[in-house]
PDB file of C-alpha atoms and ligand atoms in Angstrom:
ATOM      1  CA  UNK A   1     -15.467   4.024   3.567  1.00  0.00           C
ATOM      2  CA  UNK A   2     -13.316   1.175   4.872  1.00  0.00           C
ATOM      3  CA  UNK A   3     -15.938  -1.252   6.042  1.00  0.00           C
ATOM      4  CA  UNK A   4     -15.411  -4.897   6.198  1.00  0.00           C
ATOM      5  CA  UNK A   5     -12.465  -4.400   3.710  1.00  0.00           C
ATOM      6  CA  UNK A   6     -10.296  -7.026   6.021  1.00  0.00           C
ATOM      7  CA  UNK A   7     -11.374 -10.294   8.190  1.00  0.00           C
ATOM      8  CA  UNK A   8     -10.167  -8.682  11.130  1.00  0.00           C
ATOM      9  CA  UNK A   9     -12.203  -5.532  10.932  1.00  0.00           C
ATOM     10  CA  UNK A  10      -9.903  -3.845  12.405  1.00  0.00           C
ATOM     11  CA  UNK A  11      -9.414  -1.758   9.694  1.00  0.00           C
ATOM     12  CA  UNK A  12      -7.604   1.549  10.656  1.00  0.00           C
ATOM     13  CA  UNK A  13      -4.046   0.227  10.415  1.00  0.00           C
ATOM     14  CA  UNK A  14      -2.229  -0.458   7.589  1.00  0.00           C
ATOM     15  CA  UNK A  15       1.046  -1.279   5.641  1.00  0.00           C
ATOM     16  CA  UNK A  16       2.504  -0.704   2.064  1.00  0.00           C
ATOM     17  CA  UNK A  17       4.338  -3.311   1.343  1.00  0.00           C
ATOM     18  CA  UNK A  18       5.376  -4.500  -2.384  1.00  0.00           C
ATOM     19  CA  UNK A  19       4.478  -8.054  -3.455  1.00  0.00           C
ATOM     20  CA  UNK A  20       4.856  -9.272  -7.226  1.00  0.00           C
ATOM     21  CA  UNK A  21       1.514 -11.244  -7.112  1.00  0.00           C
ATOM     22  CA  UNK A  22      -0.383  -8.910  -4.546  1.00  0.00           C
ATOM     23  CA  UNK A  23      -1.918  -5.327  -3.946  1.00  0.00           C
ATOM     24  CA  UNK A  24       0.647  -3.469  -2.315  1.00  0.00           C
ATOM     25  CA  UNK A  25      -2.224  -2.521   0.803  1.00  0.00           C
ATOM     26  CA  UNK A  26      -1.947  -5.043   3.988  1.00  0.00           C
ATOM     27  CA  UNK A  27      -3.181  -4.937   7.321  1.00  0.00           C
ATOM     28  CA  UNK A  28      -1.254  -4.406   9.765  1.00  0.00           C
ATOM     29  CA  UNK A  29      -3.255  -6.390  12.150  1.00  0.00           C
ATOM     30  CA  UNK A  30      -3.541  -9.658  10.602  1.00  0.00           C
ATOM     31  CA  UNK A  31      -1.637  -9.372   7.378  1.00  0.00           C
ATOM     32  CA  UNK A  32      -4.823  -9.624   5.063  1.00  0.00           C
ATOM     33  CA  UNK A  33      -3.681  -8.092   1.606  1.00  0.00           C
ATOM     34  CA  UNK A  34      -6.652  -5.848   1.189  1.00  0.00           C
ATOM     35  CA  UNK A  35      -8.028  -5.099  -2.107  1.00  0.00           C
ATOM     36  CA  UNK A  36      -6.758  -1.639  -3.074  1.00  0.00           C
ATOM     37  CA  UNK A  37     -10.451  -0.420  -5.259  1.00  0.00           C
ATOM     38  CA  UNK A  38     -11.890  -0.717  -1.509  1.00  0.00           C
ATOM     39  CA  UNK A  39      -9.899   2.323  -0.933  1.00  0.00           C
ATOM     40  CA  UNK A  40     -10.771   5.706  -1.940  1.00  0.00           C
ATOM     41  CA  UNK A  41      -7.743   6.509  -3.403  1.00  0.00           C
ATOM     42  CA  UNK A  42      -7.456   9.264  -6.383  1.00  0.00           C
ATOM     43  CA  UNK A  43      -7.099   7.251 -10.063  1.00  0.00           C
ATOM     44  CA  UNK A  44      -3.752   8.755 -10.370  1.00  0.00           C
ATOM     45  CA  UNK A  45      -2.200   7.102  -7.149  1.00  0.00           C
ATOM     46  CA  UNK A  46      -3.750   3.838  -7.764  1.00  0.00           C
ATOM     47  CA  UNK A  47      -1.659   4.253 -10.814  1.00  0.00           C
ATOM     48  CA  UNK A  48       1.050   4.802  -9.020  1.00  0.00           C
ATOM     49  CA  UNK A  49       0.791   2.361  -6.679  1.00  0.00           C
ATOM     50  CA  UNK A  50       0.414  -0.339  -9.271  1.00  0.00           C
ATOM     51  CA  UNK A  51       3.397   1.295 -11.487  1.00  0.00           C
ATOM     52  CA  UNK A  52       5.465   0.902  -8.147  1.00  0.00           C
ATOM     53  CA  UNK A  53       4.239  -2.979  -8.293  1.00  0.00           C
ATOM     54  CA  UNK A  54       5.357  -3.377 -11.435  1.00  0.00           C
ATOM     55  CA  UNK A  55       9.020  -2.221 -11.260  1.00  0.00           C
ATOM     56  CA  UNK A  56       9.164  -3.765  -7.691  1.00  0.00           C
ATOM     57  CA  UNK A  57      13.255  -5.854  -8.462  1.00  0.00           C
ATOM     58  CA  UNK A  58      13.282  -4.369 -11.391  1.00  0.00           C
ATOM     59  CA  UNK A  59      15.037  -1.200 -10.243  1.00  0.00           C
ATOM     60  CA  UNK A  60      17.367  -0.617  -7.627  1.00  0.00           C
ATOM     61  CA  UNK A  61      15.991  -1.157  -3.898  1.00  0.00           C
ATOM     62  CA  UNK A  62      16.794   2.203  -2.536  1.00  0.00           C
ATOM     63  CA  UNK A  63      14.735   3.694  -5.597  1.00  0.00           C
ATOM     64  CA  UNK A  64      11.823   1.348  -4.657  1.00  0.00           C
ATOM     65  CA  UNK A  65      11.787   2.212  -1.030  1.00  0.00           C
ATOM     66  CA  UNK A  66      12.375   6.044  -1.780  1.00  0.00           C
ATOM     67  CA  UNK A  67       9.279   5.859  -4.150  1.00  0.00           C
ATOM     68  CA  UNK A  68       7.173   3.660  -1.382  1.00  0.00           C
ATOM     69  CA  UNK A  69       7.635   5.801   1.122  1.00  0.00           C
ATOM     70  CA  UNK A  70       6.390   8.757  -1.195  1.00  0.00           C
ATOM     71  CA  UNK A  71       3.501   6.458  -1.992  1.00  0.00           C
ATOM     72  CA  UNK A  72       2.528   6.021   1.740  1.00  0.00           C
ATOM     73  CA  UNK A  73       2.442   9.885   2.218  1.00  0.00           C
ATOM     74  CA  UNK A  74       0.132   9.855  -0.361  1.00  0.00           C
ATOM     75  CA  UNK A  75      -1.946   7.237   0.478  1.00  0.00           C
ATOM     76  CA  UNK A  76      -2.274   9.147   4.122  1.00  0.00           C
ATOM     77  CA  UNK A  77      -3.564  11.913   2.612  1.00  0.00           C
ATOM     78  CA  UNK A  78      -6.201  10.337   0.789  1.00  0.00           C
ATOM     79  CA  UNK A  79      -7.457   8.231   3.834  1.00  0.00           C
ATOM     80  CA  UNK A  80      -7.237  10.653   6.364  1.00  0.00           C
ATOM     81  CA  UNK A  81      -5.843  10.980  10.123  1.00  0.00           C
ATOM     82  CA  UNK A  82      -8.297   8.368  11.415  1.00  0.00           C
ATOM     83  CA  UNK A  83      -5.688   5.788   9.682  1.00  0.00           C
ATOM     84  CA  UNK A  84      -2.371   4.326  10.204  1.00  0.00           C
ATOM     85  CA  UNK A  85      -0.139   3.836   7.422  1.00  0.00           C
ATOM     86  CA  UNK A  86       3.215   2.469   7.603  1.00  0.00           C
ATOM     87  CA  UNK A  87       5.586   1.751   4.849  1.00  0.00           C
ATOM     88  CA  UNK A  88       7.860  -1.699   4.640  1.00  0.00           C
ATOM     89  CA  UNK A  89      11.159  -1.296   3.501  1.00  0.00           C
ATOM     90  CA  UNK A  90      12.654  -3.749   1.283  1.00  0.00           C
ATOM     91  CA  UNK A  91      16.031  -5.343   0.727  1.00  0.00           C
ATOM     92  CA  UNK A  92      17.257  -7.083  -2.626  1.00  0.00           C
TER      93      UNK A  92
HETATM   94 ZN1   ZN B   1      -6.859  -7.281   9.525  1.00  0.00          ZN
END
């Protein structure tokens, strides 16, 4: 799992962050958006994740960011303790 998924390779550490025209997965190292179907996320989270995309500005920033940091629990437990993942708050 995980291999060669970002330029870097460094591929342990990583941020959720929301973009409007981007996977919401980044690397923390170099700030390559990764490709979220590298991950072996469940179906339903991927949902999720993409759901959270979608209403990213379109509801109130505090319910994004309390959402996204849900997300990032999640997305721990599917990867595992061998990987970082840190959630970016955002302001609008
Ligand atoms: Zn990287």
């Amino acid at each position: 799992m995980l291999k060669n998924v970002c330029k870097c390779k460094l591929t342990n550490s990583y941020k959720l962050e929301a973009d409007n025209v981007a996977d919401p997965i980044w690397c923390t190292t170099c700030g390559w958006n990764l490709d979220i179907d590298e991950f072996s996320l469940q179906d339903d989270l991927k949902n999720d994740l993409f759901e959270w995309i979608d209403q990213y500005k379109k509801i109130p920033a505090n319910k994004h960011n309390a959402i996204g940091q849900n997300l990032t629990e999640k997305v721990k437990e599917n990867l595992g303790s061998k990987c970082r993942v840190i959630f970016i708050p955002q302001n609008y």
